[in-house]
Amino acid sequence: HSQNITPQRTESYEFLKKCSPTSNYGVGKTFKEIVQDGSPCISDFCKKYGKDTVIDLIMLHVRDLFVFAGLKKLINPAVVANIASVIVSGYAHLNIAELLHFFRLFKAGYFGKFYNAVDGLTITTALQAFENQRKSVILQTESDRREAESQRRRAEYLEWQQRAVSHDKMQALIDA
């Protein structure tokens, strides 16, 4: 009896392993570094590995979150699958490092807690708060980039101005 292990299945397994709740993918980076990470987004992973594989990954994280919260006995596989599907469809633009960072932050207590119930709305509400933080990071990064560009242009202009010959000096050169 031989196993049918295709390259696609092996790749999917490696993806799940790399991004599992026990992995250190993205650990040690700042939120800004994670947002700018360049990791493929959820929708890209769905195209590469299949939507079911990405849903499986998110289900691992949701289950892990519930176990972390002490709600292991209340886990309903259908609810977990539904939460994962909502995340894939509603947050497909997040890069995978951002998603894993979200789950780490949730476990660290940044986004509330569960009150003796496995509650998908708690997770999606937390994702909205995470999105707001993400947008702030993106806007601040863009603002910083524009400010740096503005300062660079000012410095270039001042340098040009110092090298420029005044009208009077130019007239003196012409008259000489």
mmCIF file of C-alpha atoms in Angstrom:
data_model
loop_
_atom_site.group_PDB
_atom_site.id
_atom_site.type_symbol
_atom_site.label_atom_id
_atom_site.label_comp_id
_atom_site.label_asym_id
_atom_site.label_seq_id
_atom_site.Cartn_x
_atom_site.Cartn_y
_atom_site.Cartn_z
ATOM 1 C CA HIS A 1 0.000 0.000 0.000
ATOM 2 C CA SER A 2 1.758 3.169 -1.169
ATOM 3 C CA GLN A 3 0.950 6.696 -0.143
ATOM 4 C CA ASN A 4 0.142 9.212 -2.816
ATOM 5 C CA ILE A 5 2.301 12.110 -1.727
ATOM 6 C CA THR A 6 2.335 14.670 -4.496
ATOM 7 C CA PRO A 7 4.625 17.696 -4.603
ATOM 8 C CA GLN A 8 1.504 19.856 -4.010
ATOM 9 C CA ARG A 9 0.644 17.932 -0.825
ATOM 10 C CA THR A 10 4.239 18.118 0.391
ATOM 11 C CA GLU A 11 4.311 21.871 -0.270
ATOM 12 C CA SER A 12 0.984 22.306 1.518
ATOM 13 C CA TYR A 13 2.267 20.341 4.496
ATOM 14 C CA GLU A 14 5.426 22.490 4.648
ATOM 15 C CA PHE A 15 3.286 25.634 4.461
ATOM 16 C CA LEU A 16 1.093 24.428 7.347
ATOM 17 C CA LYS A 17 4.170 23.484 9.367
ATOM 18 C CA LYS A 18 5.923 26.811 8.701
ATOM 19 C CA CYS A 19 2.857 28.828 9.709
ATOM 20 C CA SER A 20 1.481 26.642 12.496
ATOM 21 C CA PRO A 21 0.674 28.052 15.941
ATOM 22 C CA THR A 22 3.930 26.592 17.272
ATOM 23 C CA SER A 23 6.133 28.178 14.597
ATOM 24 C CA ASN A 24 8.144 31.336 15.154
ATOM 25 C CA TYR A 25 7.262 32.824 11.764
ATOM 26 C CA GLY A 26 7.456 36.613 12.137
ATOM 27 C CA VAL A 27 8.421 36.518 15.827
ATOM 28 C CA GLY A 28 10.792 39.289 16.842
ATOM 29 C CA LYS A 29 9.612 41.736 14.199
ATOM 30 C CA THR A 30 7.850 44.986 14.948
ATOM 31 C CA PHE A 31 4.304 45.507 13.728
ATOM 32 C CA LYS A 32 5.682 47.904 11.105
ATOM 33 C CA GLU A 33 8.172 45.276 9.892
ATOM 34 C CA ILE A 34 5.407 42.681 9.715
ATOM 35 C CA VAL A 35 3.130 44.984 7.697
ATOM 36 C CA GLN A 36 6.023 45.720 5.324
ATOM 37 C CA ASP A 37 7.218 42.103 5.425
ATOM 38 C CA GLY A 38 6.382 41.371 1.798
ATOM 39 C CA SER A 39 4.900 37.995 2.717
ATOM 40 C CA PRO A 40 2.227 36.826 0.331
ATOM 41 C CA CYS A 41 -1.314 37.638 1.364
ATOM 42 C CA ILE A 42 -3.963 35.093 2.288
ATOM 43 C CA SER A 43 -5.500 35.207 -1.195
ATOM 44 C CA ASP A 44 -2.085 34.431 -2.750
ATOM 45 C CA PHE A 45 -1.718 31.428 -0.451
ATOM 46 C CA CYS A 46 -5.215 30.288 -1.425
ATOM 47 C CA LYS A 47 -4.162 30.341 -5.093
ATOM 48 C CA LYS A 48 -0.901 28.526 -4.411
ATOM 49 C CA TYR A 49 -1.989 25.890 -1.873
ATOM 50 C CA GLY A 50 -5.760 25.869 -2.264
ATOM 51 C CA LYS A 51 -8.380 27.574 -0.147
ATOM 52 C CA ASP A 52 -8.932 24.428 1.944
ATOM 53 C CA THR A 53 -5.279 24.348 3.010
ATOM 54 C CA VAL A 54 -5.423 27.978 4.131
ATOM 55 C CA ILE A 55 -8.706 27.337 5.960
ATOM 56 C CA ASP A 56 -7.016 24.367 7.655
ATOM 57 C CA LEU A 57 -4.178 26.648 8.762
ATOM 58 C CA ILE A 58 -6.547 29.240 10.184
ATOM 59 C CA MET A 59 -8.560 26.501 11.886
ATOM 60 C CA LEU A 60 -5.337 25.368 13.603
ATOM 61 C CA HIS A 61 -4.861 28.896 14.920
ATOM 62 C CA VAL A 62 -8.486 29.309 16.003
ATOM 63 C CA ARG A 63 -8.442 25.963 17.824
ATOM 64 C CA ASP A 64 -5.127 26.884 19.426
ATOM 65 C CA LEU A 65 -6.610 30.191 20.562
ATOM 66 C CA PHE A 66 -9.593 28.453 22.142
ATOM 67 C CA VAL A 67 -7.354 25.906 23.875
ATOM 68 C CA PHE A 68 -5.170 28.780 25.104
ATOM 69 C CA ALA A 69 -8.308 30.473 26.474
ATOM 70 C CA GLY A 70 -9.260 27.301 28.348
ATOM 71 C CA LEU A 71 -12.240 26.553 26.119
ATOM 72 C CA LYS A 72 -11.055 23.251 24.622
ATOM 73 C CA LYS A 73 -14.236 21.408 25.690
ATOM 74 C CA LEU A 74 -16.417 23.962 23.904
ATOM 75 C CA ILE A 75 -14.748 23.731 20.498
ATOM 76 C CA ASN A 76 -17.235 22.919 17.764
ATOM 77 C CA PRO A 77 -15.478 21.974 14.484
ATOM 78 C CA ALA A 78 -18.267 23.532 12.390
ATOM 79 C CA VAL A 79 -17.927 26.860 14.239
ATOM 80 C CA VAL A 80 -14.138 26.799 13.887
ATOM 81 C CA ALA A 81 -14.447 26.089 10.145
ATOM 82 C CA ASN A 82 -16.961 28.908 9.786
ATOM 83 C CA ILE A 83 -14.660 31.371 11.571
ATOM 84 C CA ALA A 84 -11.765 30.308 9.323
ATOM 85 C CA SER A 85 -13.911 30.771 6.197
ATOM 86 C CA VAL A 86 -14.949 34.245 7.343
ATOM 87 C CA ILE A 87 -11.295 35.181 7.880
ATOM 88 C CA VAL A 88 -10.264 33.861 4.443
ATOM 89 C CA SER A 89 -13.057 35.728 2.674
ATOM 90 C CA GLY A 90 -13.020 38.929 4.726
ATOM 91 C CA TYR A 91 -9.313 39.367 5.363
ATOM 92 C CA ALA A 92 -7.714 37.880 2.251
ATOM 93 C CA HIS A 93 -5.580 41.036 1.882
ATOM 94 C CA LEU A 94 -3.640 40.392 5.111
ATOM 95 C CA ASN A 95 -0.223 38.908 4.604
ATOM 96 C CA ILE A 96 0.402 35.639 6.387
ATOM 97 C CA ALA A 97 2.835 37.242 8.870
ATOM 98 C CA GLU A 98 0.119 39.737 9.837
ATOM 99 C CA LEU A 99 -2.390 36.957 10.425
ATOM 100 C CA LEU A 100 0.015 35.022 12.637
ATOM 101 C CA HIS A 101 0.874 38.244 14.483
ATOM 102 C CA PHE A 102 -2.836 38.828 15.077
ATOM 103 C CA PHE A 103 -3.211 35.437 16.753
ATOM 104 C CA ARG A 104 -0.099 36.067 18.905
ATOM 105 C CA LEU A 105 -1.446 39.465 19.971
ATOM 106 C CA PHE A 106 -4.852 37.958 20.743
ATOM 107 C CA LYS A 107 -3.212 35.377 22.999
ATOM 108 C CA ALA A 108 -1.245 38.174 24.659
ATOM 109 C CA GLY A 109 -4.522 39.829 25.652
ATOM 110 C CA TYR A 110 -4.573 42.772 23.259
ATOM 111 C CA PHE A 111 -8.029 42.052 21.881
ATOM 112 C CA GLY A 112 -10.247 41.055 24.769
ATOM 113 C CA LYS A 113 -11.150 37.582 25.901
ATOM 114 C CA PHE A 114 -13.742 34.865 25.602
ATOM 115 C CA TYR A 115 -16.411 34.610 28.268
ATOM 116 C CA ASN A 116 -16.881 30.844 28.623
ATOM 117 C CA ALA A 117 -18.031 30.568 25.028
ATOM 118 C CA VAL A 118 -16.416 29.958 21.671
ATOM 119 C CA ASP A 119 -17.401 33.200 20.013
ATOM 120 C CA GLY A 120 -16.559 33.946 16.387
ATOM 121 C CA LEU A 121 -17.684 37.551 16.781
ATOM 122 C CA THR A 122 -15.012 38.094 19.404
ATOM 123 C CA ILE A 123 -12.400 37.037 16.857
ATOM 124 C CA THR A 124 -13.823 39.076 13.970
ATOM 125 C CA THR A 125 -14.238 42.137 16.212
ATOM 126 C CA ALA A 126 -10.622 41.690 17.273
ATOM 127 C CA LEU A 127 -9.615 41.429 13.620
ATOM 128 C CA GLN A 128 -11.312 44.771 12.986
ATOM 129 C CA ALA A 129 -9.308 46.341 15.816
ATOM 130 C CA PHE A 130 -6.180 44.743 14.349
ATOM 131 C CA GLU A 131 -7.108 46.191 10.933
ATOM 132 C CA ASN A 132 -7.363 49.666 12.476
ATOM 133 C CA GLN A 133 -3.891 49.278 13.987
ATOM 134 C CA ARG A 134 -2.601 47.995 10.666
ATOM 135 C CA LYS A 135 -4.070 50.972 8.808
ATOM 136 C CA SER A 136 -2.460 53.331 11.317
ATOM 137 C CA VAL A 137 0.920 51.679 10.746
ATOM 138 C CA ILE A 138 0.488 51.924 6.968
ATOM 139 C CA LEU A 139 -0.580 55.587 7.145
ATOM 140 C CA GLN A 140 2.292 56.467 9.515
ATOM 141 C CA THR A 141 4.781 54.675 7.277
ATOM 142 C CA GLU A 142 3.482 56.555 4.236
ATOM 143 C CA SER A 143 3.579 59.847 6.137
ATOM 144 C CA ASP A 144 7.175 59.151 7.235
ATOM 145 C CA ARG A 145 8.120 58.309 3.644
ATOM 146 C CA ARG A 146 6.578 61.544 2.337
ATOM 147 C CA GLU A 147 8.303 63.584 5.060
ATOM 148 C CA ALA A 148 11.677 61.999 4.262
ATOM 149 C CA GLU A 149 11.121 62.709 0.555
ATOM 150 C CA SER A 150 10.184 66.302 1.340
ATOM 151 C CA GLN A 151 13.318 66.757 3.476
ATOM 152 C CA ARG A 152 15.462 65.231 0.728
ATOM 153 C CA ARG A 153 13.999 67.645 -1.834
ATOM 154 C CA ARG A 154 14.502 70.614 0.516
ATOM 155 C CA ALA A 155 18.141 69.612 1.031
ATOM 156 C CA GLU A 156 18.646 69.295 -2.746
ATOM 157 C CA TYR A 157 17.060 72.714 -3.287
ATOM 158 C CA LEU A 158 19.250 74.339 -0.620
ATOM 159 C CA GLU A 159 22.326 72.734 -2.155
ATOM 160 C CA TRP A 160 21.291 73.955 -5.605
ATOM 161 C CA GLN A 161 20.611 77.423 -4.193
ATOM 162 C CA GLN A 162 24.091 77.577 -2.641
ATOM 163 C CA ARG A 163 25.696 76.659 -5.968
ATOM 164 C CA ALA A 164 23.525 79.031 -7.974
ATOM 165 C CA VAL A 165 25.010 82.251 -9.232
ATOM 166 C CA SER A 166 23.038 85.373 -8.354
ATOM 167 C CA HIS A 167 21.783 87.722 -11.063
ATOM 168 C CA ASP A 168 24.272 90.409 -10.020
ATOM 169 C CA LYS A 169 27.216 87.969 -10.116
ATOM 170 C CA MET A 170 26.092 86.699 -13.504
ATOM 171 C CA GLN A 171 25.853 90.246 -14.859
ATOM 172 C CA ALA A 172 29.322 91.013 -13.489
ATOM 173 C CA LEU A 173 30.684 87.908 -15.248
ATOM 174 C CA ILE A 174 29.052 88.948 -18.515
ATOM 175 C CA ASP A 175 30.300 92.520 -18.248
ATOM 176 C CA ALA A 176 33.864 91.435 -17.438
#
